[in-house]
């Protein structure tokens, strides 16, 4: 074993070399990280391994072949590694030197995985705040439209943080009429699209770039009626449903029609506490979501509770109006599944779990469609009008924006 150390800015780094691995002690209460030689050679960040302009990797992981222990050195905040000939199968005659920024290595540690990992910043329980009615009423975030559209990084940063933590924010004073693109043009902007573009490119679906939520004759979607619309998520019949949904109130003079929201992560955690068996059953069975209407035929199977994705804290899939025929492996599981779903839905009906909010004209709600259930109460359309405009963006684009915002604040 070889021990190397360096003191930089009051932080003490120590590297211990074994036959196939290098152990790095960070000495800031973080657990030591162990990196395999193959991993280190594969992840060299030099210009011969990662293109300096397009930032794309220039070799395949399958090209790595470390046959001898490299020489290592800690220099300041860097770990230098000198590889012997043949560390890449594509260039067997050349030696190679890698220089790793120690902070970069720490961020990308895999053994163990740190809470500061880029992906874990979105799945860490510490950074996702579970809420019920009382919690959200205390934490409710309402922000003026101008605070995120003007040159106000603090307003946008706070909004991003609240979406990440709670999955639900409300914008006030969003224009209910579009603005002309230029004086000679009859084309007007659509406010909900203008807001959505702040958070990422619009996710266009078969509903269009944006869509109207109002009563229409012979509606192809229950949302376009005045009926009670129970808690659900949108577009679960897609392989990758949109991450963020935006609903902008243009007119709302009807009796009823209150918007309702619920934190599915909180509901799942509660189910896990009171009925572990039901929790496990809903984790194990796939159900079908479909949309067969208006010349469309979408189908996708998902688990109601999915903990298998390492990039997300949790994924919940629940949308009764768009649930299709369930395909069970055998009849022995069916009764248990229905009883488990009943238990879950009893939690969803608890008044203390549901946050209600009347969206008045000029109000716009943004919510995480992969976490927050939404719905509305029925309403009486006689003598009034209810007209919302909606659109979607993807969660990947939100995560990109939030990370960039964090990096800019740190600089």
PDB file of C-alpha atoms in Angstrom, residues 6-269:
ATOM      1  CA  UNK A   6      -2.013  16.891   0.881  1.00  0.00           C
ATOM      2  CA  UNK A   7      -3.326  19.846   2.887  1.00  0.00           C
ATOM      3  CA  UNK A   8      -5.260  22.331   0.793  1.00  0.00           C
ATOM      4  CA  UNK A   9      -7.412  25.153   2.232  1.00  0.00           C
ATOM      5  CA  UNK A  10      -7.485  23.440   5.633  1.00  0.00           C
ATOM      6  CA  UNK A  11      -8.698  20.189   4.121  1.00  0.00           C
ATOM      7  CA  UNK A  12      -6.600  17.082   4.406  1.00  0.00           C
ATOM      8  CA  UNK A  13      -6.715  14.604   1.536  1.00  0.00           C
ATOM      9  CA  UNK A  14      -5.183  11.163   1.806  1.00  0.00           C
ATOM     10  CA  UNK A  15      -4.926   8.515  -0.896  1.00  0.00           C
ATOM     11  CA  UNK A  16      -4.183   4.866  -0.163  1.00  0.00           C
ATOM     12  CA  UNK A  17      -3.319   2.630  -3.098  1.00  0.00           C
ATOM     13  CA  UNK A  18      -4.182  -1.068  -3.217  1.00  0.00           C
ATOM     14  CA  UNK A  19      -3.642  -3.539  -6.051  1.00  0.00           C
ATOM     15  CA  UNK A  20      -6.818  -2.672  -7.980  1.00  0.00           C
ATOM     16  CA  UNK A  21      -8.218   0.359  -6.170  1.00  0.00           C
ATOM     17  CA  UNK A  22      -7.388   3.744  -4.681  1.00  0.00           C
ATOM     18  CA  UNK A  23      -9.018   4.829  -1.423  1.00  0.00           C
ATOM     19  CA  UNK A  24      -9.418   8.562  -0.810  1.00  0.00           C
ATOM     20  CA  UNK A  25     -10.077   9.992   2.652  1.00  0.00           C
ATOM     21  CA  UNK A  26     -11.744  13.400   2.523  1.00  0.00           C
ATOM     22  CA  UNK A  27     -11.360  14.172   6.235  1.00  0.00           C
ATOM     23  CA  UNK A  28     -14.476  16.367   6.385  1.00  0.00           C
ATOM     24  CA  UNK A  29     -16.746  13.788   8.068  1.00  0.00           C
ATOM     25  CA  UNK A  30     -17.586  12.261   4.683  1.00  0.00           C
ATOM     26  CA  UNK A  31     -16.983   8.544   4.366  1.00  0.00           C
ATOM     27  CA  UNK A  32     -13.844   7.585   2.410  1.00  0.00           C
ATOM     28  CA  UNK A  33     -14.375   6.745  -1.254  1.00  0.00           C
ATOM     29  CA  UNK A  34     -12.872   3.780  -3.060  1.00  0.00           C
ATOM     30  CA  UNK A  35     -12.258   3.988  -6.817  1.00  0.00           C
ATOM     31  CA  UNK A  36     -11.319   1.023  -8.979  1.00  0.00           C
ATOM     32  CA  UNK A  37      -8.424   1.484 -11.396  1.00  0.00           C
ATOM     33  CA  UNK A  38     -10.654   0.562 -14.326  1.00  0.00           C
ATOM     34  CA  UNK A  39     -13.183   3.223 -13.316  1.00  0.00           C
ATOM     35  CA  UNK A  40     -10.478   5.868 -12.941  1.00  0.00           C
ATOM     36  CA  UNK A  41      -8.921   5.129 -16.321  1.00  0.00           C
ATOM     37  CA  UNK A  42     -12.330   5.105 -17.956  1.00  0.00           C
ATOM     38  CA  UNK A  43     -13.255   8.471 -16.431  1.00  0.00           C
ATOM     39  CA  UNK A  44     -10.098  10.389 -17.260  1.00  0.00           C
ATOM     40  CA  UNK A  45     -11.107  13.966 -18.099  1.00  0.00           C
ATOM     41  CA  UNK A  46      -8.082  14.986 -20.188  1.00  0.00           C
ATOM     42  CA  UNK A  47      -8.509  16.366 -23.712  1.00  0.00           C
ATOM     43  CA  UNK A  48      -7.459  13.035 -25.242  1.00  0.00           C
ATOM     44  CA  UNK A  49     -10.284  11.259 -23.404  1.00  0.00           C
ATOM     45  CA  UNK A  50     -13.007  13.935 -23.347  1.00  0.00           C
ATOM     46  CA  UNK A  51     -13.294  16.394 -26.225  1.00  0.00           C
ATOM     47  CA  UNK A  52     -12.605  19.891 -24.815  1.00  0.00           C
ATOM     48  CA  UNK A  53     -15.254  21.589 -26.949  1.00  0.00           C
ATOM     49  CA  UNK A  54     -18.219  19.227 -27.153  1.00  0.00           C
ATOM     50  CA  UNK A  55     -17.462  17.516 -23.789  1.00  0.00           C
ATOM     51  CA  UNK A  56     -18.114  14.093 -25.275  1.00  0.00           C
ATOM     52  CA  UNK A  57     -16.199  10.973 -24.348  1.00  0.00           C
ATOM     53  CA  UNK A  58     -13.682   9.777 -26.949  1.00  0.00           C
ATOM     54  CA  UNK A  59     -13.400   6.113 -25.984  1.00  0.00           C
ATOM     55  CA  UNK A  60     -15.722   3.302 -24.983  1.00  0.00           C
ATOM     56  CA  UNK A  61     -15.725   1.785 -21.503  1.00  0.00           C
ATOM     57  CA  UNK A  62     -15.065  -1.516 -23.224  1.00  0.00           C
ATOM     58  CA  UNK A  63     -11.672  -0.170 -24.379  1.00  0.00           C
ATOM     59  CA  UNK A  64     -10.269   0.001 -20.830  1.00  0.00           C
ATOM     60  CA  UNK A  65      -7.584  -2.551 -19.921  1.00  0.00           C
ATOM     61  CA  UNK A  66      -5.517  -1.827 -16.806  1.00  0.00           C
ATOM     62  CA  UNK A  67      -2.940  -4.592 -16.483  1.00  0.00           C
ATOM     63  CA  UNK A  68      -0.493  -2.961 -14.034  1.00  0.00           C
ATOM     64  CA  UNK A  69      -0.725  -0.779 -10.943  1.00  0.00           C
ATOM     65  CA  UNK A  70      -0.349   2.907 -11.887  1.00  0.00           C
ATOM     66  CA  UNK A  71       1.773   5.493 -10.106  1.00  0.00           C
ATOM     67  CA  UNK A  72      -0.227   8.039  -8.103  1.00  0.00           C
ATOM     68  CA  UNK A  73       0.478  11.467  -6.634  1.00  0.00           C
ATOM     69  CA  UNK A  74      -1.622  14.040  -4.786  1.00  0.00           C
ATOM     70  CA  UNK A  75      -0.715  17.538  -5.958  1.00  0.00           C
ATOM     71  CA  UNK A  76      -2.717  20.320  -4.355  1.00  0.00           C
ATOM     72  CA  UNK A  77      -6.382  19.638  -5.050  1.00  0.00           C
ATOM     73  CA  UNK A  78      -5.605  17.065  -7.736  1.00  0.00           C
ATOM     74  CA  UNK A  79      -4.967  13.350  -7.897  1.00  0.00           C
ATOM     75  CA  UNK A  80      -2.424  12.519 -10.619  1.00  0.00           C
ATOM     76  CA  UNK A  81      -2.294   8.997 -12.017  1.00  0.00           C
ATOM     77  CA  UNK A  82       0.360   7.730 -14.448  1.00  0.00           C
ATOM     78  CA  UNK A  83      -0.857   4.702 -16.345  1.00  0.00           C
ATOM     79  CA  UNK A  84       1.508   2.198 -17.890  1.00  0.00           C
ATOM     80  CA  UNK A  85       1.305   1.167 -21.550  1.00  0.00           C
ATOM     81  CA  UNK A  86      -1.862  -0.496 -22.729  1.00  0.00           C
ATOM     82  CA  UNK A  87      -4.427   1.106 -20.421  1.00  0.00           C
ATOM     83  CA  UNK A  88      -6.679   1.424 -23.482  1.00  0.00           C
ATOM     84  CA  UNK A  89      -7.060  -1.451 -25.921  1.00  0.00           C
ATOM     85  CA  UNK A  90      -7.192   1.049 -28.787  1.00  0.00           C
ATOM     86  CA  UNK A  91      -3.698   2.358 -27.994  1.00  0.00           C
ATOM     87  CA  UNK A  92      -1.561  -0.400 -26.454  1.00  0.00           C
ATOM     88  CA  UNK A  93       1.817   1.328 -26.943  1.00  0.00           C
ATOM     89  CA  UNK A  94       1.205   4.612 -25.139  1.00  0.00           C
ATOM     90  CA  UNK A  95       1.443   5.530 -21.475  1.00  0.00           C
ATOM     91  CA  UNK A  96      -1.129   7.986 -20.165  1.00  0.00           C
ATOM     92  CA  UNK A  97      -1.547  10.511 -17.367  1.00  0.00           C
ATOM     93  CA  UNK A  98      -4.856  11.434 -15.743  1.00  0.00           C
ATOM     94  CA  UNK A  99      -5.334  14.461 -13.498  1.00  0.00           C
ATOM     95  CA  UNK A 100      -8.495  14.400 -11.393  1.00  0.00           C
ATOM     96  CA  UNK A 101      -9.861  17.327  -9.457  1.00  0.00           C
ATOM     97  CA  UNK A 102     -10.516  15.861  -6.000  1.00  0.00           C
ATOM     98  CA  UNK A 103     -13.815  17.736  -5.682  1.00  0.00           C
ATOM     99  CA  UNK A 104     -14.903  16.211  -8.988  1.00  0.00           C
ATOM    100  CA  UNK A 105     -14.047  12.738  -7.703  1.00  0.00           C
ATOM    101  CA  UNK A 106     -16.000  13.351  -4.531  1.00  0.00           C
ATOM    102  CA  UNK A 107     -19.077  14.482  -6.440  1.00  0.00           C
ATOM    103  CA  UNK A 108     -18.943  11.370  -8.589  1.00  0.00           C
ATOM    104  CA  UNK A 109     -18.072   8.872  -5.888  1.00  0.00           C
ATOM    105  CA  UNK A 110     -19.884   5.554  -6.239  1.00  0.00           C
ATOM    106  CA  UNK A 111     -18.522   3.671  -3.224  1.00  0.00           C
ATOM    107  CA  UNK A 112     -20.227   4.950  -1.185  1.00  0.00           C
ATOM    108  CA  UNK A 113     -22.657   7.190  -3.019  1.00  0.00           C
ATOM    109  CA  UNK A 114     -22.596  10.662  -1.456  1.00  0.00           C
ATOM    110  CA  UNK A 115     -25.735  12.722  -0.853  1.00  0.00           C
ATOM    111  CA  UNK A 116     -24.199  15.481  -2.988  1.00  0.00           C
ATOM    112  CA  UNK A 117     -24.216  13.305  -6.115  1.00  0.00           C
ATOM    113  CA  UNK A 118     -25.834  15.128  -9.053  1.00  0.00           C
ATOM    114  CA  UNK A 119     -28.639  12.607  -9.481  1.00  0.00           C
ATOM    115  CA  UNK A 120     -29.093  12.138  -5.746  1.00  0.00           C
ATOM    116  CA  UNK A 121     -29.774  15.839  -5.378  1.00  0.00           C
ATOM    117  CA  UNK A 122     -33.193  14.999  -6.802  1.00  0.00           C
ATOM    118  CA  UNK A 123     -33.834  11.718  -5.007  1.00  0.00           C
ATOM    119  CA  UNK A 124     -32.426  12.440  -1.570  1.00  0.00           C
ATOM    120  CA  UNK A 125     -35.083  12.230   1.122  1.00  0.00           C
ATOM    121  CA  UNK A 126     -33.419  15.198   2.824  1.00  0.00           C
ATOM    122  CA  UNK A 127     -34.173  17.421  -0.180  1.00  0.00           C
ATOM    123  CA  UNK A 128     -37.738  16.253  -0.799  1.00  0.00           C
ATOM    124  CA  UNK A 129     -40.107  17.612   1.839  1.00  0.00           C
ATOM    125  CA  UNK A 130     -43.211  15.484   2.284  1.00  0.00           C
ATOM    126  CA  UNK A 131     -46.392  17.406   2.953  1.00  0.00           C
ATOM    127  CA  UNK A 132     -50.023  17.132   3.900  1.00  0.00           C
ATOM    128  CA  UNK A 133     -52.634  19.881   4.069  1.00  0.00           C
ATOM    129  CA  UNK A 134     -51.324  21.506   7.255  1.00  0.00           C
ATOM    130  CA  UNK A 135     -47.669  21.371   6.223  1.00  0.00           C
ATOM    131  CA  UNK A 136     -48.283  22.889   2.796  1.00  0.00           C
ATOM    132  CA  UNK A 137     -50.555  25.619   4.136  1.00  0.00           C
ATOM    133  CA  UNK A 138     -47.616  26.767   6.277  1.00  0.00           C
ATOM    134  CA  UNK A 139     -45.076  26.402   3.455  1.00  0.00           C
ATOM    135  CA  UNK A 140     -47.333  27.489   0.567  1.00  0.00           C
ATOM    136  CA  UNK A 141     -45.319  29.367  -2.010  1.00  0.00           C
ATOM    137  CA  UNK A 142     -46.962  32.119  -4.036  1.00  0.00           C
ATOM    138  CA  UNK A 143     -44.772  34.258  -6.251  1.00  0.00           C
ATOM    139  CA  UNK A 144     -45.630  37.216  -8.439  1.00  0.00           C
ATOM    140  CA  UNK A 145     -45.304  36.623 -12.167  1.00  0.00           C
ATOM    141  CA  UNK A 146     -42.912  39.563 -12.512  1.00  0.00           C
ATOM    142  CA  UNK A 147     -40.558  38.076  -9.921  1.00  0.00           C
ATOM    143  CA  UNK A 148     -39.642  35.199 -12.209  1.00  0.00           C
ATOM    144  CA  UNK A 149     -39.951  36.902 -15.601  1.00  0.00           C
ATOM    145  CA  UNK A 150     -37.923  40.016 -14.770  1.00  0.00           C
ATOM    146  CA  UNK A 151     -34.195  40.029 -14.167  1.00  0.00           C
ATOM    147  CA  UNK A 152     -34.584  38.541 -10.698  1.00  0.00           C
ATOM    148  CA  UNK A 153     -32.377  35.461 -10.193  1.00  0.00           C
ATOM    149  CA  UNK A 154     -33.392  35.202  -6.529  1.00  0.00           C
ATOM    150  CA  UNK A 155     -37.083  34.907  -7.399  1.00  0.00           C
ATOM    151  CA  UNK A 156     -36.463  32.190  -9.952  1.00  0.00           C
ATOM    152  CA  UNK A 157     -34.016  30.347  -7.691  1.00  0.00           C
ATOM    153  CA  UNK A 158     -36.547  30.254  -4.845  1.00  0.00           C
ATOM    154  CA  UNK A 159     -39.238  28.984  -7.212  1.00  0.00           C
ATOM    155  CA  UNK A 160     -36.968  26.208  -8.486  1.00  0.00           C
ATOM    156  CA  UNK A 161     -36.123  25.186  -4.940  1.00  0.00           C
ATOM    157  CA  UNK A 162     -39.789  25.022  -3.907  1.00  0.00           C
ATOM    158  CA  UNK A 163     -40.694  22.921  -6.947  1.00  0.00           C
ATOM    159  CA  UNK A 164     -37.904  20.500  -6.085  1.00  0.00           C
ATOM    160  CA  UNK A 165     -38.881  20.294  -2.416  1.00  0.00           C
ATOM    161  CA  UNK A 166     -42.670  20.351  -2.601  1.00  0.00           C
ATOM    162  CA  UNK A 167     -43.553  19.866  -6.273  1.00  0.00           C
ATOM    163  CA  UNK A 168     -46.149  22.642  -6.113  1.00  0.00           C
ATOM    164  CA  UNK A 169     -46.002  26.456  -6.515  1.00  0.00           C
ATOM    165  CA  UNK A 170     -48.466  29.190  -7.443  1.00  0.00           C
ATOM    166  CA  UNK A 171     -47.844  32.237  -9.624  1.00  0.00           C
ATOM    167  CA  UNK A 172     -49.958  35.367  -9.201  1.00  0.00           C
ATOM    168  CA  UNK A 173     -50.874  38.131 -11.662  1.00  0.00           C
ATOM    169  CA  UNK A 174     -50.073  36.178 -14.821  1.00  0.00           C
ATOM    170  CA  UNK A 175     -51.600  38.090 -17.774  1.00  0.00           C
ATOM    171  CA  UNK A 176     -54.851  36.525 -18.937  1.00  0.00           C
ATOM    172  CA  UNK A 177     -54.463  38.047 -22.381  1.00  0.00           C
ATOM    173  CA  UNK A 178     -51.521  37.505 -24.708  1.00  0.00           C
ATOM    174  CA  UNK A 179     -49.256  40.229 -25.990  1.00  0.00           C
ATOM    175  CA  UNK A 180     -48.645  40.870 -29.674  1.00  0.00           C
ATOM    176  CA  UNK A 181     -45.281  39.707 -30.955  1.00  0.00           C
ATOM    177  CA  UNK A 182     -44.996  42.998 -32.855  1.00  0.00           C
ATOM    178  CA  UNK A 183     -47.344  45.920 -33.595  1.00  0.00           C
ATOM    179  CA  UNK A 184     -48.168  44.684 -37.096  1.00  0.00           C
ATOM    180  CA  UNK A 185     -48.814  41.093 -36.090  1.00  0.00           C
ATOM    181  CA  UNK A 186     -52.165  39.594 -35.151  1.00  0.00           C
ATOM    182  CA  UNK A 187     -50.389  36.699 -33.445  1.00  0.00           C
ATOM    183  CA  UNK A 188     -50.405  36.909 -29.673  1.00  0.00           C
ATOM    184  CA  UNK A 189     -48.336  35.059 -27.135  1.00  0.00           C
ATOM    185  CA  UNK A 190     -49.945  32.500 -24.851  1.00  0.00           C
ATOM    186  CA  UNK A 191     -49.102  33.314 -21.246  1.00  0.00           C
ATOM    187  CA  UNK A 192     -48.943  29.733 -19.998  1.00  0.00           C
ATOM    188  CA  UNK A 193     -46.466  28.890 -22.760  1.00  0.00           C
ATOM    189  CA  UNK A 194     -44.367  31.950 -21.916  1.00  0.00           C
ATOM    190  CA  UNK A 195     -44.157  30.825 -18.280  1.00  0.00           C
ATOM    191  CA  UNK A 196     -43.382  27.220 -19.192  1.00  0.00           C
ATOM    192  CA  UNK A 197     -40.506  28.259 -21.459  1.00  0.00           C
ATOM    193  CA  UNK A 198     -38.746  29.704 -18.412  1.00  0.00           C
ATOM    194  CA  UNK A 199     -38.395  26.148 -17.095  1.00  0.00           C
ATOM    195  CA  UNK A 200     -37.672  24.308 -20.330  1.00  0.00           C
ATOM    196  CA  UNK A 201     -38.855  23.597 -23.883  1.00  0.00           C
ATOM    197  CA  UNK A 202     -42.576  22.915 -24.118  1.00  0.00           C
ATOM    198  CA  UNK A 203     -43.464  19.224 -24.277  1.00  0.00           C
ATOM    199  CA  UNK A 204     -45.883  19.065 -27.180  1.00  0.00           C
ATOM    200  CA  UNK A 205     -48.375  16.169 -27.102  1.00  0.00           C
ATOM    201  CA  UNK A 206     -51.351  15.156 -29.213  1.00  0.00           C
ATOM    202  CA  UNK A 207     -53.228  17.864 -27.272  1.00  0.00           C
ATOM    203  CA  UNK A 208     -50.898  20.434 -28.865  1.00  0.00           C
ATOM    204  CA  UNK A 209     -48.286  22.795 -27.415  1.00  0.00           C
ATOM    205  CA  UNK A 210     -50.921  24.079 -25.021  1.00  0.00           C
ATOM    206  CA  UNK A 211     -54.557  23.206 -24.522  1.00  0.00           C
ATOM    207  CA  UNK A 212     -57.813  24.589 -23.167  1.00  0.00           C
ATOM    208  CA  UNK A 213     -59.595  23.169 -20.140  1.00  0.00           C
ATOM    209  CA  UNK A 214     -63.247  24.104 -20.488  1.00  0.00           C
ATOM    210  CA  UNK A 215     -66.570  22.443 -21.153  1.00  0.00           C
ATOM    211  CA  UNK A 216     -66.904  21.097 -24.699  1.00  0.00           C
ATOM    212  CA  UNK A 217     -69.747  19.042 -26.211  1.00  0.00           C
ATOM    213  CA  UNK A 218     -69.154  15.263 -26.348  1.00  0.00           C
ATOM    214  CA  UNK A 219     -65.846  15.709 -24.552  1.00  0.00           C
ATOM    215  CA  UNK A 220     -63.061  13.207 -25.277  1.00  0.00           C
ATOM    216  CA  UNK A 221     -61.590  13.860 -21.823  1.00  0.00           C
ATOM    217  CA  UNK A 222     -63.350  14.109 -18.461  1.00  0.00           C
ATOM    218  CA  UNK A 223     -61.403  17.319 -17.798  1.00  0.00           C
ATOM    219  CA  UNK A 224     -63.525  19.010 -20.474  1.00  0.00           C
ATOM    220  CA  UNK A 225     -66.739  18.507 -18.481  1.00  0.00           C
ATOM    221  CA  UNK A 226     -68.100  20.006 -15.262  1.00  0.00           C
ATOM    222  CA  UNK A 227     -67.916  16.651 -13.471  1.00  0.00           C
ATOM    223  CA  UNK A 228     -65.861  15.969 -10.381  1.00  0.00           C
ATOM    224  CA  UNK A 229     -62.336  15.116 -11.495  1.00  0.00           C
ATOM    225  CA  UNK A 230     -60.667  12.953  -8.879  1.00  0.00           C
ATOM    226  CA  UNK A 231     -56.996  12.950  -7.983  1.00  0.00           C
ATOM    227  CA  UNK A 232     -54.781  11.689 -10.788  1.00  0.00           C
ATOM    228  CA  UNK A 233     -51.631  12.218 -12.839  1.00  0.00           C
ATOM    229  CA  UNK A 234     -51.557  13.130 -16.527  1.00  0.00           C
ATOM    230  CA  UNK A 235     -50.463  11.029 -19.504  1.00  0.00           C
ATOM    231  CA  UNK A 236     -49.406   7.885 -17.630  1.00  0.00           C
ATOM    232  CA  UNK A 237     -50.145   5.970 -20.820  1.00  0.00           C
ATOM    233  CA  UNK A 238     -46.911   7.496 -22.179  1.00  0.00           C
ATOM    234  CA  UNK A 239     -43.591   5.751 -21.613  1.00  0.00           C
ATOM    235  CA  UNK A 240     -42.241   9.021 -20.193  1.00  0.00           C
ATOM    236  CA  UNK A 241     -45.050  11.293 -18.952  1.00  0.00           C
ATOM    237  CA  UNK A 242     -44.330  15.037 -18.714  1.00  0.00           C
ATOM    238  CA  UNK A 243     -42.578  16.154 -15.550  1.00  0.00           C
ATOM    239  CA  UNK A 244     -44.108  19.575 -14.944  1.00  0.00           C
ATOM    240  CA  UNK A 245     -47.649  20.681 -15.635  1.00  0.00           C
ATOM    241  CA  UNK A 246     -48.845  24.280 -15.838  1.00  0.00           C
ATOM    242  CA  UNK A 247     -52.485  25.376 -15.462  1.00  0.00           C
ATOM    243  CA  UNK A 248     -53.375  29.040 -15.946  1.00  0.00           C
ATOM    244  CA  UNK A 249     -56.775  30.364 -14.889  1.00  0.00           C
ATOM    245  CA  UNK A 250     -58.181  32.711 -17.537  1.00  0.00           C
ATOM    246  CA  UNK A 251     -61.794  32.760 -16.352  1.00  0.00           C
ATOM    247  CA  UNK A 252     -63.354  31.232 -13.258  1.00  0.00           C
ATOM    248  CA  UNK A 253     -66.749  32.578 -12.257  1.00  0.00           C
ATOM    249  CA  UNK A 254     -68.498  29.242 -11.608  1.00  0.00           C
ATOM    250  CA  UNK A 255     -69.696  27.828  -8.317  1.00  0.00           C
ATOM    251  CA  UNK A 256     -67.364  25.007  -7.353  1.00  0.00           C
ATOM    252  CA  UNK A 257     -64.430  23.868  -9.454  1.00  0.00           C
ATOM    253  CA  UNK A 258     -61.890  24.163  -6.643  1.00  0.00           C
ATOM    254  CA  UNK A 259     -58.488  22.700  -7.559  1.00  0.00           C
ATOM    255  CA  UNK A 260     -57.174  19.946  -5.285  1.00  0.00           C
ATOM    256  CA  UNK A 261     -53.616  18.670  -4.815  1.00  0.00           C
ATOM    257  CA  UNK A 262     -52.023  15.843  -2.843  1.00  0.00           C
ATOM    258  CA  UNK A 263     -48.428  14.763  -2.250  1.00  0.00           C
ATOM    259  CA  UNK A 264     -48.290  11.165  -3.480  1.00  0.00           C
ATOM    260  CA  UNK A 265     -44.899  10.651  -1.807  1.00  0.00           C
ATOM    261  CA  UNK A 266     -46.475  11.461   1.576  1.00  0.00           C
ATOM    262  CA  UNK A 267     -49.383   9.106   0.870  1.00  0.00           C
ATOM    263  CA  UNK A 268     -47.033   6.257  -0.046  1.00  0.00           C
ATOM    264  CA  UNK A 269     -44.923   6.776   3.076  1.00  0.00           C
TER     265      UNK A 269
END
